[in-house]
mmCIF file with all atom_site columns, C-alpha atoms in Angstrom:
data_model
loop_
_atom_site.group_PDB
_atom_site.id
_atom_site.type_symbol
_atom_site.label_atom_id
_atom_site.label_alt_id
_atom_site.label_comp_id
_atom_site.label_asym_id
_atom_site.label_entity_id
_atom_site.label_seq_id
_atom_site.pdbx_PDB_ins_code
_atom_site.Cartn_x
_atom_site.Cartn_y
_atom_site.Cartn_z
_atom_site.occupancy
_atom_site.B_iso_or_equiv
_atom_site.pdbx_formal_charge
_atom_site.auth_seq_id
_atom_site.auth_comp_id
_atom_site.auth_asym_id
_atom_site.auth_atom_id
_atom_site.pdbx_PDB_model_num
ATOM 1   C CA . ASP S 1 1   ? 17.463 32.883 14.277 1.00 51.00 ? 1   ASP S CA 1
ATOM 2   C CA . ALA S 1 2   ? 15.828 36.120 14.454 1.00 59.00 ? 2   ALA S CA 1
ATOM 3   C CA . LYS S 1 3   ? 14.865 36.279 11.008 1.00 82.00 ? 3   LYS S CA 1
ATOM 4   C CA . THR S 1 4   ? 11.680 36.998 9.285  1.00 92.00 ? 4   THR S CA 1
ATOM 5   C CA . THR S 1 5   ? 10.277 35.962 5.686  1.00 93.00 ? 5   THR S CA 1
ATOM 6   C CA . GLN S 1 6   ? 8.491  38.385 3.572  1.00 96.00 ? 6   GLN S CA 1
ATOM 7   C CA . PRO S 1 7   ? 8.028  38.448 -0.229 1.00 96.00 ? 7   PRO S CA 1
ATOM 8   C CA . ASN S 1 8   ? 10.438 40.459 -2.442 1.00 96.00 ? 8   ASN S CA 1
ATOM 9   C CA . SER S 1 9   ? 8.025  42.869 -3.794 1.00 97.00 ? 9   SER S CA 1
ATOM 10  C CA . MET S 1 10  ? 4.231  43.185 -4.277 1.00 97.00 ? 10  MET S CA 1
ATOM 11  C CA . GLU S 1 11  ? 1.969  45.786 -6.242 1.00 97.00 ? 11  GLU S CA 1
ATOM 12  C CA . SER S 1 12  ? -1.100 47.350 -5.122 1.00 96.00 ? 12  SER S CA 1
ATOM 13  C CA . ASN S 1 13  ? -3.822 49.915 -7.068 1.00 96.00 ? 13  ASN S CA 1
ATOM 14  C CA . GLU S 1 14  ? -4.201 53.289 -5.682 1.00 96.00 ? 14  GLU S CA 1
ATOM 15  C CA . GLU S 1 15  ? -6.765 53.744 -3.075 1.00 96.00 ? 15  GLU S CA 1
ATOM 16  C CA . GLU S 1 16  ? -7.052 50.005 -2.194 1.00 96.00 ? 16  GLU S CA 1
ATOM 17  C CA . PRO S 1 17  ? -6.289 48.405 0.735  1.00 96.00 ? 17  PRO S CA 1
ATOM 18  C CA . VAL S 1 18  ? -2.908 46.797 1.139  1.00 97.00 ? 18  VAL S CA 1
ATOM 19  C CA . HIS S 1 19  ? -1.675 43.358 2.995  1.00 97.00 ? 19  HIS S CA 1
ATOM 20  C CA . LEU S 1 20  ? 1.763  42.821 3.510  1.00 98.00 ? 20  LEU S CA 1
ATOM 21  C CA . PRO S 1 21  ? 2.556  39.297 5.185  1.00 97.00 ? 21  PRO S CA 1
ATOM 22  C CA . CYS S 1 22  ? 5.299  38.262 7.155  1.00 96.00 ? 22  CYS S CA 1
ATOM 23  C CA . ASN S 1 23  ? 6.364  34.946 8.340  1.00 95.00 ? 23  ASN S CA 1
ATOM 24  C CA . HIS S 1 24  ? 8.408  34.303 11.836 1.00 91.00 ? 24  HIS S CA 1
ATOM 25  C CA . SER S 1 25  ? 7.617  30.691 12.649 1.00 88.00 ? 25  SER S CA 1
ATOM 26  C CA . THR S 1 26  ? 10.287 30.776 15.540 1.00 85.00 ? 26  THR S CA 1
ATOM 27  C CA . ILE S 1 27  ? 9.371  33.487 17.240 1.00 85.00 ? 27  ILE S CA 1
ATOM 28  C CA . SER S 1 28  ? 9.460  32.908 20.820 1.00 83.00 ? 28  SER S CA 1
ATOM 29  C CA . GLY S 1 29  ? 6.482  34.233 23.300 1.00 81.00 ? 29  GLY S CA 1
ATOM 30  C CA . THR S 1 30  ? 8.246  37.742 24.191 1.00 83.00 ? 30  THR S CA 1
ATOM 31  C CA . ASP S 1 31  ? 8.934  38.796 20.934 1.00 87.00 ? 31  ASP S CA 1
ATOM 32  C CA . TYR S 1 32  ? 7.905  42.035 19.272 1.00 90.00 ? 32  TYR S CA 1
ATOM 33  C CA . ILE S 1 33  ? 7.223  42.417 15.420 1.00 92.00 ? 33  ILE S CA 1
ATOM 34  C CA . HIS S 1 34  ? 8.002  45.649 14.083 1.00 94.00 ? 34  HIS S CA 1
ATOM 35  C CA . TRP S 1 35  ? 7.771  46.961 10.865 1.00 96.00 ? 35  TRP S CA 1
ATOM 36  C CA . TYR S 1 36  ? 9.556  49.935 9.479  1.00 97.00 ? 36  TYR S CA 1
ATOM 37  C CA . ARG S 1 37  ? 9.623  51.138 5.708  1.00 97.00 ? 37  ARG S CA 1
ATOM 38  C CA . GLN S 1 38  ? 12.152 52.987 3.743  1.00 97.00 ? 38  GLN S CA 1
ATOM 39  C CA . LEU S 1 39  ? 10.915 55.740 1.074  1.00 95.00 ? 39  LEU S CA 1
ATOM 40  C CA . PRO S 1 40  ? 13.043 56.328 -1.769 1.00 92.00 ? 40  PRO S CA 1
ATOM 41  C CA . SER S 1 41  ? 16.159 58.048 -0.750 1.00 90.00 ? 41  SER S CA 1
ATOM 42  C CA . GLN S 1 42  ? 15.133 58.333 3.297  1.00 93.00 ? 42  GLN S CA 1
ATOM 43  C CA . GLY S 1 43  ? 16.364 56.608 6.148  1.00 95.00 ? 43  GLY S CA 1
ATOM 44  C CA . PRO S 1 44  ? 13.788 53.815 7.371  1.00 96.00 ? 44  PRO S CA 1
ATOM 45  C CA . GLU S 1 45  ? 10.655 55.371 9.508  1.00 96.00 ? 45  GLU S CA 1
ATOM 46  C CA . TYR S 1 46  ? 8.606  53.474 12.008 1.00 95.00 ? 46  TYR S CA 1
ATOM 47  C CA . VAL S 1 47  ? 5.524  51.954 10.843 1.00 96.00 ? 47  VAL S CA 1
ATOM 48  C CA . ILE S 1 48  ? 3.577  49.839 13.990 1.00 95.00 ? 48  ILE S CA 1
ATOM 49  C CA . HIS S 1 49  ? 4.579  47.304 16.116 1.00 93.00 ? 49  HIS S CA 1
ATOM 50  C CA . GLY S 1 50  ? 2.760  44.598 18.324 1.00 92.00 ? 50  GLY S CA 1
ATOM 51  C CA . LEU S 1 51  ? 3.413  41.919 20.862 1.00 90.00 ? 51  LEU S CA 1
ATOM 52  C CA . THR S 1 52  ? 0.352  39.733 20.683 1.00 88.00 ? 52  THR S CA 1
ATOM 53  C CA . SER S 1 53  ? -2.808 41.582 19.890 1.00 85.00 ? 53  SER S CA 1
ATOM 54  C CA . ASN S 1 54  ? -3.889 43.422 16.740 1.00 91.00 ? 54  ASN S CA 1
ATOM 55  C CA . VAL S 1 55  ? -2.512 47.079 16.753 1.00 93.00 ? 55  VAL S CA 1
ATOM 56  C CA . ASN S 1 56  ? -3.992 50.219 15.147 1.00 94.00 ? 56  ASN S CA 1
ATOM 57  C CA . ASN S 1 57  ? -2.421 53.718 14.684 1.00 93.00 ? 57  ASN S CA 1
ATOM 58  C CA . ARG S 1 58  ? -2.535 56.839 12.315 1.00 91.00 ? 58  ARG S CA 1
ATOM 59  C CA . MET S 1 59  ? -0.371 54.851 9.411  1.00 91.00 ? 59  MET S CA 1
ATOM 60  C CA . ALA S 1 60  ? -1.662 51.133 9.565  1.00 96.00 ? 60  ALA S CA 1
ATOM 61  C CA . SER S 1 61  ? -2.965 48.193 11.276 1.00 97.00 ? 61  SER S CA 1
ATOM 62  C CA . LEU S 1 62  ? -1.019 45.073 12.515 1.00 97.00 ? 62  LEU S CA 1
ATOM 63  C CA . ALA S 1 63  ? -2.845 42.025 12.700 1.00 96.00 ? 63  ALA S CA 1
ATOM 64  C CA . ILE S 1 64  ? -1.024 38.873 14.425 1.00 94.00 ? 64  ILE S CA 1
ATOM 65  C CA . ALA S 1 65  ? -1.852 35.253 13.896 1.00 93.00 ? 65  ALA S CA 1
ATOM 66  C CA . GLU S 1 66  ? -3.057 33.994 17.011 1.00 91.00 ? 66  GLU S CA 1
ATOM 67  C CA . ASP S 1 67  ? -0.226 31.405 16.974 1.00 91.00 ? 67  ASP S CA 1
ATOM 68  C CA . ARG S 1 68  ? 2.324  34.191 16.414 1.00 91.00 ? 68  ARG S CA 1
ATOM 69  C CA . LYS S 1 69  ? 4.274  32.637 13.448 1.00 92.00 ? 69  LYS S CA 1
ATOM 70  C CA . SER S 1 70  ? 2.724  35.131 11.228 1.00 94.00 ? 70  SER S CA 1
ATOM 71  C CA . SER S 1 71  ? 1.575  38.876 10.679 1.00 95.00 ? 71  SER S CA 1
ATOM 72  C CA . THR S 1 72  ? 0.139  40.937 8.287  1.00 97.00 ? 72  THR S CA 1
ATOM 73  C CA . LEU S 1 73  ? 0.752  44.573 7.748  1.00 97.00 ? 73  LEU S CA 1
ATOM 74  C CA . ILE S 1 74  ? -2.376 46.245 6.624  1.00 97.00 ? 74  ILE S CA 1
ATOM 75  C CA . LEU S 1 75  ? -2.607 49.907 4.784  1.00 97.00 ? 75  LEU S CA 1
ATOM 76  C CA . HIS S 1 76  ? -6.022 50.624 4.958  1.00 94.00 ? 76  HIS S CA 1
ATOM 77  C CA . ARG S 1 77  ? -5.981 52.840 1.490  1.00 94.00 ? 77  ARG S CA 1
ATOM 78  C CA . ALA S 1 78  ? -2.805 53.254 -0.430 1.00 95.00 ? 78  ALA S CA 1
ATOM 79  C CA . THR S 1 79  ? -1.470 56.509 -1.828 1.00 96.00 ? 79  THR S CA 1
ATOM 80  C CA . LEU S 1 80  ? 1.386  56.757 -4.498 1.00 96.00 ? 80  LEU S CA 1
ATOM 81  C CA . ARG S 1 81  ? 3.218  58.406 -0.975 1.00 95.00 ? 81  ARG S CA 1
ATOM 82  C CA . ASP S 1 82  ? 3.189  54.592 0.263  1.00 97.00 ? 82  ASP S CA 1
ATOM 83  C CA . ALA S 1 83  ? 5.710  53.179 -2.107 1.00 97.00 ? 83  ALA S CA 1
ATOM 84  C CA . ALA S 1 84  ? 8.500  52.020 -0.465 1.00 97.00 ? 84  ALA S CA 1
ATOM 85  C CA . VAL S 1 85  ? 10.291 48.662 1.071  1.00 97.00 ? 85  VAL S CA 1
ATOM 86  C CA . TYR S 1 86  ? 8.682  47.642 4.200  1.00 98.00 ? 86  TYR S CA 1
ATOM 87  C CA . TYR S 1 87  ? 10.657 45.550 6.567  1.00 97.00 ? 87  TYR S CA 1
ATOM 88  C CA . CYS S 1 88  ? 9.350  43.223 9.255  1.00 95.00 ? 88  CYS S CA 1
ATOM 89  C CA . ILE S 1 89  ? 11.711 42.417 12.066 1.00 92.00 ? 89  ILE S CA 1
ATOM 90  C CA . ARG S 1 90  ? 11.665 40.510 15.284 1.00 88.00 ? 90  ARG S CA 1
ATOM 91  C CA . GLY S 1 91  ? 12.219 42.330 18.295 1.00 83.00 ? 91  GLY S CA 1
ATOM 92  C CA . VAL S 1 92  ? 14.324 39.761 20.437 1.00 75.00 ? 92  VAL S CA 1
ATOM 93  C CA . GLY S 1 93  ? 14.766 40.601 24.016 1.00 68.00 ? 93  GLY S CA 1
ATOM 94  C CA . ASN S 1 94  ? 17.517 43.484 24.313 1.00 66.00 ? 94  ASN S CA 1
ATOM 95  C CA . GLU S 1 95  ? 19.437 42.237 20.872 1.00 70.00 ? 95  GLU S CA 1
ATOM 96  C CA . LYS S 1 96  ? 19.406 44.402 17.885 1.00 77.00 ? 96  LYS S CA 1
ATOM 97  C CA . LEU S 1 97  ? 16.851 44.555 15.200 1.00 83.00 ? 97  LEU S CA 1
ATOM 98  C CA . THR S 1 98  ? 17.871 42.961 12.180 1.00 86.00 ? 98  THR S CA 1
ATOM 99  C CA . PHE S 1 99  ? 16.804 44.346 9.027  1.00 90.00 ? 99  PHE S CA 1
ATOM 100 C CA . GLY S 1 100 ? 16.189 41.823 5.888  1.00 89.00 ? 100 GLY S CA 1
ATOM 101 C CA . THR S 1 101 ? 15.801 43.181 2.433  1.00 91.00 ? 101 THR S CA 1
ATOM 102 C CA . GLY S 1 102 ? 11.759 43.863 2.992  1.00 95.00 ? 102 GLY S CA 1
ATOM 103 C CA . THR S 1 103 ? 9.305  44.070 0.746  1.00 97.00 ? 103 THR S CA 1
ATOM 104 C CA . ARG S 1 104 ? 9.230  46.549 -2.057 1.00 97.00 ? 104 ARG S CA 1
ATOM 105 C CA . LEU S 1 105 ? 5.738  47.848 -2.616 1.00 98.00 ? 105 LEU S CA 1
ATOM 106 C CA . THR S 1 106 ? 4.435  49.490 -5.768 1.00 97.00 ? 106 THR S CA 1
ATOM 107 C CA . ILE S 1 107 ? 1.474  51.442 -6.027 1.00 97.00 ? 107 ILE S CA 1
ATOM 108 C CA . ILE S 1 108 ? -0.130 51.466 -9.590 1.00 96.00 ? 108 ILE S CA 1
ATOM 109 C CA . PRO S 1 109 ? -2.157 54.956 -9.961 1.00 94.00 ? 109 PRO S CA 1
ATOM 110 C CA . GLU T 2 1   ? 10.453 67.965 17.394 1.00 65.00 ? 1   GLU T CA 1
ATOM 111 C CA . ALA T 2 2   ? 13.531 67.915 15.582 1.00 83.00 ? 2   ALA T CA 1
ATOM 112 C CA . GLY T 2 3   ? 14.625 64.512 13.690 1.00 94.00 ? 3   GLY T CA 1
ATOM 113 C CA . VAL T 2 4   ? 17.858 63.073 13.789 1.00 97.00 ? 4   VAL T CA 1
ATOM 114 C CA . ALA T 2 5   ? 20.176 65.114 11.880 1.00 97.00 ? 5   ALA T CA 1
ATOM 115 C CA . GLN T 2 6   ? 23.468 63.810 9.737  1.00 97.00 ? 6   GLN T CA 1
ATOM 116 C CA . SER T 2 7   ? 26.034 65.702 7.837  1.00 97.00 ? 7   SER T CA 1
ATOM 117 C CA . PRO T 2 8   ? 27.093 65.533 4.947  1.00 97.00 ? 8   PRO T CA 1
ATOM 118 C CA . ARG T 2 9   ? 24.430 64.367 2.990  1.00 96.00 ? 9   ARG T CA 1
ATOM 119 C CA . TYR T 2 10  ? 26.905 63.224 0.182  1.00 97.00 ? 10  TYR T CA 1
ATOM 120 C CA . LYS T 2 11  ? 30.642 62.647 0.239  1.00 98.00 ? 11  LYS T CA 1
ATOM 121 C CA . ILE T 2 12  ? 32.742 61.590 -2.804 1.00 98.00 ? 12  ILE T CA 1
ATOM 122 C CA . ILE T 2 13  ? 36.364 60.314 -1.916 1.00 98.00 ? 13  ILE T CA 1
ATOM 123 C CA . GLU T 2 14  ? 39.007 58.070 -3.678 1.00 97.00 ? 14  GLU T CA 1
ATOM 124 C CA . LYS T 2 15  ? 39.918 54.989 -2.081 1.00 96.00 ? 15  LYS T CA 1
ATOM 125 C CA . ARG T 2 16  ? 42.532 54.823 1.060  1.00 97.00 ? 16  ARG T CA 1
ATOM 126 C CA . GLN T 2 17  ? 41.052 58.696 1.811  1.00 98.00 ? 17  GLN T CA 1
ATOM 127 C CA . SER T 2 18  ? 39.659 59.318 5.221  1.00 97.00 ? 18  SER T CA 1
ATOM 128 C CA . VAL T 2 19  ? 36.137 60.517 5.881  1.00 98.00 ? 19  VAL T CA 1
ATOM 129 C CA . ALA T 2 20  ? 33.992 61.118 9.140  1.00 98.00 ? 20  ALA T CA 1
ATOM 130 C CA . PHE T 2 21  ? 30.111 61.418 9.433  1.00 98.00 ? 21  PHE T CA 1
ATOM 131 C CA . TRP T 2 22  ? 28.177 63.262 12.061 1.00 97.00 ? 22  TRP T CA 1
ATOM 132 C CA . CYS T 2 23  ? 25.115 62.336 13.956 1.00 97.00 ? 23  CYS T CA 1
ATOM 133 C CA . ASN T 2 24  ? 23.290 64.612 16.131 1.00 97.00 ? 24  ASN T CA 1
ATOM 134 C CA . PRO T 2 25  ? 20.389 62.509 17.919 1.00 96.00 ? 25  PRO T CA 1
ATOM 135 C CA . ILE T 2 26  ? 16.821 63.561 19.017 1.00 96.00 ? 26  ILE T CA 1
ATOM 136 C CA . SER T 2 27  ? 16.986 64.776 22.394 1.00 94.00 ? 27  SER T CA 1
ATOM 137 C CA . GLY T 2 28  ? 16.799 63.077 25.136 1.00 92.00 ? 28  GLY T CA 1
ATOM 138 C CA . HIS T 2 29  ? 17.587 59.557 23.560 1.00 93.00 ? 29  HIS T CA 1
ATOM 139 C CA . ALA T 2 30  ? 20.127 57.423 25.189 1.00 92.00 ? 30  ALA T CA 1
ATOM 140 C CA . THR T 2 31  ? 20.800 54.967 22.417 1.00 92.00 ? 31  THR T CA 1
ATOM 141 C CA . LEU T 2 32  ? 22.273 55.969 19.096 1.00 94.00 ? 32  LEU T CA 1
ATOM 142 C CA . TYR T 2 33  ? 23.155 53.604 16.692 1.00 94.00 ? 33  TYR T CA 1
ATOM 143 C CA . TRP T 2 34  ? 24.829 53.798 13.025 1.00 97.00 ? 34  TRP T CA 1
ATOM 144 C CA . TYR T 2 35  ? 24.100 51.551 10.058 1.00 97.00 ? 35  TYR T CA 1
ATOM 145 C CA . GLN T 2 36  ? 25.769 50.704 6.786  1.00 98.00 ? 36  GLN T CA 1
ATOM 146 C CA . GLN T 2 37  ? 23.079 49.804 4.070  1.00 97.00 ? 37  GLN T CA 1
ATOM 147 C CA . ILE T 2 38  ? 24.802 48.560 0.581  1.00 96.00 ? 38  ILE T CA 1
ATOM 148 C CA . LEU T 2 39  ? 22.585 49.148 -2.379 1.00 94.00 ? 39  LEU T CA 1
ATOM 149 C CA . GLY T 2 40  ? 19.417 46.761 -2.273 1.00 92.00 ? 40  GLY T CA 1
ATOM 150 C CA . GLN T 2 41  ? 19.914 45.750 0.762  1.00 93.00 ? 41  GLN T CA 1
ATOM 151 C CA . GLY T 2 42  ? 18.624 46.257 4.303  1.00 93.00 ? 42  GLY T CA 1
ATOM 152 C CA . PRO T 2 43  ? 20.632 48.218 6.652  1.00 95.00 ? 43  PRO T CA 1
ATOM 153 C CA . LYS T 2 44  ? 23.400 46.542 8.842  1.00 94.00 ? 44  LYS T CA 1
ATOM 154 C CA . LEU T 2 45  ? 24.071 47.647 12.427 1.00 93.00 ? 45  LEU T CA 1
ATOM 155 C CA . LEU T 2 46  ? 27.454 48.603 12.686 1.00 96.00 ? 46  LEU T CA 1
ATOM 156 C CA . ILE T 2 47  ? 27.917 50.093 16.300 1.00 95.00 ? 47  ILE T CA 1
ATOM 157 C CA . GLN T 2 48  ? 25.075 50.963 19.021 1.00 93.00 ? 48  GLN T CA 1
ATOM 158 C CA . PHE T 2 49  ? 25.505 53.186 21.667 1.00 93.00 ? 49  PHE T CA 1
ATOM 159 C CA . GLN T 2 50  ? 24.053 53.480 25.338 1.00 91.00 ? 50  GLN T CA 1
ATOM 160 C CA . ASN T 2 51  ? 24.439 56.827 26.241 1.00 89.00 ? 51  ASN T CA 1
ATOM 161 C CA . ASN T 2 52  ? 28.299 57.359 25.705 1.00 85.00 ? 52  ASN T CA 1
ATOM 162 C CA . GLY T 2 53  ? 29.244 53.407 26.396 1.00 91.00 ? 53  GLY T CA 1
ATOM 163 C CA . VAL T 2 54  ? 29.567 51.088 23.253 1.00 93.00 ? 54  VAL T CA 1
ATOM 164 C CA . VAL T 2 55  ? 26.888 48.097 23.701 1.00 90.00 ? 55  VAL T CA 1
ATOM 165 C CA . ASP T 2 56  ? 27.213 46.390 20.510 1.00 91.00 ? 56  ASP T CA 1
ATOM 166 C CA . ASP T 2 57  ? 30.015 46.796 17.872 1.00 94.00 ? 57  ASP T CA 1
ATOM 167 C CA . SER T 2 58  ? 30.269 43.115 16.619 1.00 92.00 ? 58  SER T CA 1
ATOM 168 C CA . GLN T 2 59  ? 29.961 44.023 13.309 1.00 93.00 ? 59  GLN T CA 1
ATOM 169 C CA . LEU T 2 60  ? 32.210 47.296 13.045 1.00 96.00 ? 60  LEU T CA 1
ATOM 170 C CA . PRO T 2 61  ? 35.473 46.560 11.101 1.00 95.00 ? 61  PRO T CA 1
ATOM 171 C CA . LYS T 2 62  ? 37.411 47.829 13.396 1.00 95.00 ? 62  LYS T CA 1
ATOM 172 C CA . ASP T 2 63  ? 40.499 47.740 11.356 1.00 96.00 ? 63  ASP T CA 1
ATOM 173 C CA . ARG T 2 64  ? 39.343 50.667 9.757  1.00 97.00 ? 64  ARG T CA 1
ATOM 174 C CA . PHE T 2 65  ? 35.927 52.218 11.351 1.00 98.00 ? 65  PHE T CA 1
ATOM 175 C CA . SER T 2 66  ? 35.909 53.825 14.274 1.00 97.00 ? 66  SER T CA 1
ATOM 176 C CA . ALA T 2 67  ? 33.181 55.773 16.229 1.00 97.00 ? 67  ALA T CA 1
ATOM 177 C CA . GLU T 2 68  ? 32.618 57.883 19.395 1.00 96.00 ? 68  GLU T CA 1
ATOM 178 C CA . ARG T 2 69  ? 29.890 59.646 20.798 1.00 95.00 ? 69  ARG T CA 1
ATOM 179 C CA . LEU T 2 70  ? 30.782 62.537 22.568 1.00 82.00 ? 70  LEU T CA 1
ATOM 180 C CA . LYS T 2 71  ? 29.213 63.173 26.271 1.00 85.00 ? 71  LYS T CA 1
ATOM 181 C CA . GLY T 2 72  ? 26.645 60.942 25.558 1.00 83.00 ? 72  GLY T CA 1
ATOM 182 C CA . VAL T 2 73  ? 24.832 63.213 22.646 1.00 91.00 ? 73  VAL T CA 1
ATOM 183 C CA . ASP T 2 74  ? 26.666 63.428 19.315 1.00 95.00 ? 74  ASP T CA 1
ATOM 184 C CA . SER T 2 75  ? 28.716 61.173 17.736 1.00 97.00 ? 75  SER T CA 1
ATOM 185 C CA . THR T 2 76  ? 30.724 60.241 14.374 1.00 97.00 ? 76  THR T CA 1
ATOM 186 C CA . LEU T 2 77  ? 31.671 57.688 12.690 1.00 98.00 ? 77  LEU T CA 1
ATOM 187 C CA . LYS T 2 78  ? 35.371 57.737 10.978 1.00 98.00 ? 78  LYS T CA 1
ATOM 188 C CA . ILE T 2 79  ? 36.735 55.256 8.167  1.00 98.00 ? 79  ILE T CA 1
ATOM 189 C CA . GLN T 2 80  ? 40.325 55.401 7.781  1.00 97.00 ? 80  GLN T CA 1
ATOM 190 C CA . PRO T 2 81  ? 40.919 54.254 4.849  1.00 96.00 ? 81  PRO T CA 1
ATOM 191 C CA . ALA T 2 82  ? 38.180 53.870 3.016  1.00 97.00 ? 82  ALA T CA 1
ATOM 192 C CA . LYS T 2 83  ? 37.716 50.855 0.546  1.00 97.00 ? 83  LYS T CA 1
ATOM 193 C CA . LEU T 2 84  ? 35.383 50.879 -2.689 1.00 97.00 ? 84  LEU T CA 1
ATOM 194 C CA . GLU T 2 85  ? 33.412 48.256 -0.698 1.00 97.00 ? 85  GLU T CA 1
ATOM 195 C CA . ASP T 2 86  ? 32.376 50.838 1.863  1.00 97.00 ? 86  ASP T CA 1
ATOM 196 C CA . SER T 2 87  ? 30.346 52.631 -0.599 1.00 98.00 ? 87  SER T CA 1
ATOM 197 C CA . ALA T 2 88  ? 27.148 52.571 0.713  1.00 98.00 ? 88  ALA T CA 1
ATOM 198 C CA . VAL T 2 89  ? 24.647 54.927 2.955  1.00 98.00 ? 89  VAL T CA 1
ATOM 199 C CA . TYR T 2 90  ? 25.441 55.549 6.509  1.00 98.00 ? 90  TYR T CA 1
ATOM 200 C CA . LEU T 2 91  ? 22.179 56.007 8.744  1.00 98.00 ? 91  LEU T CA 1
ATOM 201 C CA . CYS T 2 92  ? 22.278 57.061 12.298 1.00 97.00 ? 92  CYS T CA 1
ATOM 202 C CA . ALA T 2 93  ? 19.319 56.538 14.581 1.00 95.00 ? 93  ALA T CA 1
ATOM 203 C CA . SER T 2 94  ? 18.114 56.922 18.020 1.00 94.00 ? 94  SER T CA 1
ATOM 204 C CA . SER T 2 95  ? 16.062 55.861 20.433 1.00 92.00 ? 95  SER T CA 1
ATOM 205 C CA . LEU T 2 96  ? 14.536 56.422 23.905 1.00 89.00 ? 96  LEU T CA 1
ATOM 206 C CA . GLY T 2 97  ? 16.962 53.471 25.195 1.00 82.00 ? 97  GLY T CA 1
ATOM 207 C CA . VAL T 2 98  ? 13.974 51.426 27.088 1.00 75.00 ? 98  VAL T CA 1
ATOM 208 C CA . GLY T 2 99  ? 15.180 47.729 25.329 1.00 70.00 ? 99  GLY T CA 1
ATOM 209 C CA . ALA T 2 100 ? 16.287 47.039 21.567 1.00 60.00 ? 100 ALA T CA 1
ATOM 210 C CA . GLY T 2 101 ? 13.327 44.421 21.723 1.00 69.00 ? 101 GLY T CA 1
ATOM 211 C CA . THR T 2 102 ? 10.817 47.198 22.173 1.00 75.00 ? 102 THR T CA 1
ATOM 212 C CA . ASP T 2 103 ? 12.421 50.647 21.180 1.00 84.00 ? 103 ASP T CA 1
ATOM 213 C CA . THR T 2 104 ? 11.320 52.488 18.732 1.00 89.00 ? 104 THR T CA 1
ATOM 214 C CA . GLN T 2 105 ? 13.982 53.801 16.332 1.00 92.00 ? 105 GLN T CA 1
ATOM 215 C CA . TYR T 2 106 ? 13.979 56.895 14.510 1.00 94.00 ? 106 TYR T CA 1
ATOM 216 C CA . PHE T 2 107 ? 16.374 57.225 11.351 1.00 96.00 ? 107 PHE T CA 1
ATOM 217 C CA . GLY T 2 108 ? 18.292 60.116 10.067 1.00 97.00 ? 108 GLY T CA 1
ATOM 218 C CA . PRO T 2 109 ? 18.331 60.751 6.422  1.00 95.00 ? 109 PRO T CA 1
ATOM 219 C CA . GLY T 2 110 ? 21.875 59.373 5.667  1.00 97.00 ? 110 GLY T CA 1
ATOM 220 C CA . THR T 2 111 ? 24.987 60.104 4.391  1.00 97.00 ? 111 THR T CA 1
ATOM 221 C CA . ARG T 2 112 ? 25.537 58.529 0.679  1.00 97.00 ? 112 ARG T CA 1
ATOM 222 C CA . LEU T 2 113 ? 29.204 57.763 0.428  1.00 98.00 ? 113 LEU T CA 1
ATOM 223 C CA . THR T 2 114 ? 31.066 56.777 -2.960 1.00 98.00 ? 114 THR T CA 1
ATOM 224 C CA . VAL T 2 115 ? 34.358 55.526 -2.844 1.00 98.00 ? 115 VAL T CA 1
ATOM 225 C CA . LEU T 2 116 ? 36.602 56.157 -6.146 1.00 97.00 ? 116 LEU T CA 1
#
């Protein structure tokens, strides 16, 4: 089972940090964790991915638990443009990425 | 760097008609994907090409959907005949092709299909 579990929706205030959780309790040692987001009326866009260590890029940070059964996407300072559906996806070997329904993030001005 | 291009952006057809979508991936990307996204759901992979060969078409309804990737670059997805339940956004994505588990996919804007 390559599924992940995410909350259906979250809200956050503008200019505050946002922590988006994801559970992947059946993950194996070689599976990557990918995050994509989909802004309204657009195709999904890549946010970040990682294997074991925490990862940072210009968009976000990815914190992976030591047992790798969960991870958190961190947006350091949310803006209105970060309102989107965020997908947490396990990358299993050469298998296709399977998108769930994601977390709909609402930013409150 | 130019992104993934798709056309048309919107299409409205009657059921039982045919429709085709076009995708131009990012230059140099070996892998091309077609996804179907029904309102309120995440994208579902229909077909994956590696260069001009099919890697995965397990979720493509082959009685009505077909896809090809000419010369390993552009791709077309066709529906013939369309049903009401085909109303969705059709997304094209491409990636370098280093491995599905680690590849970063770049998505186009999608084509919104409405079947009446």
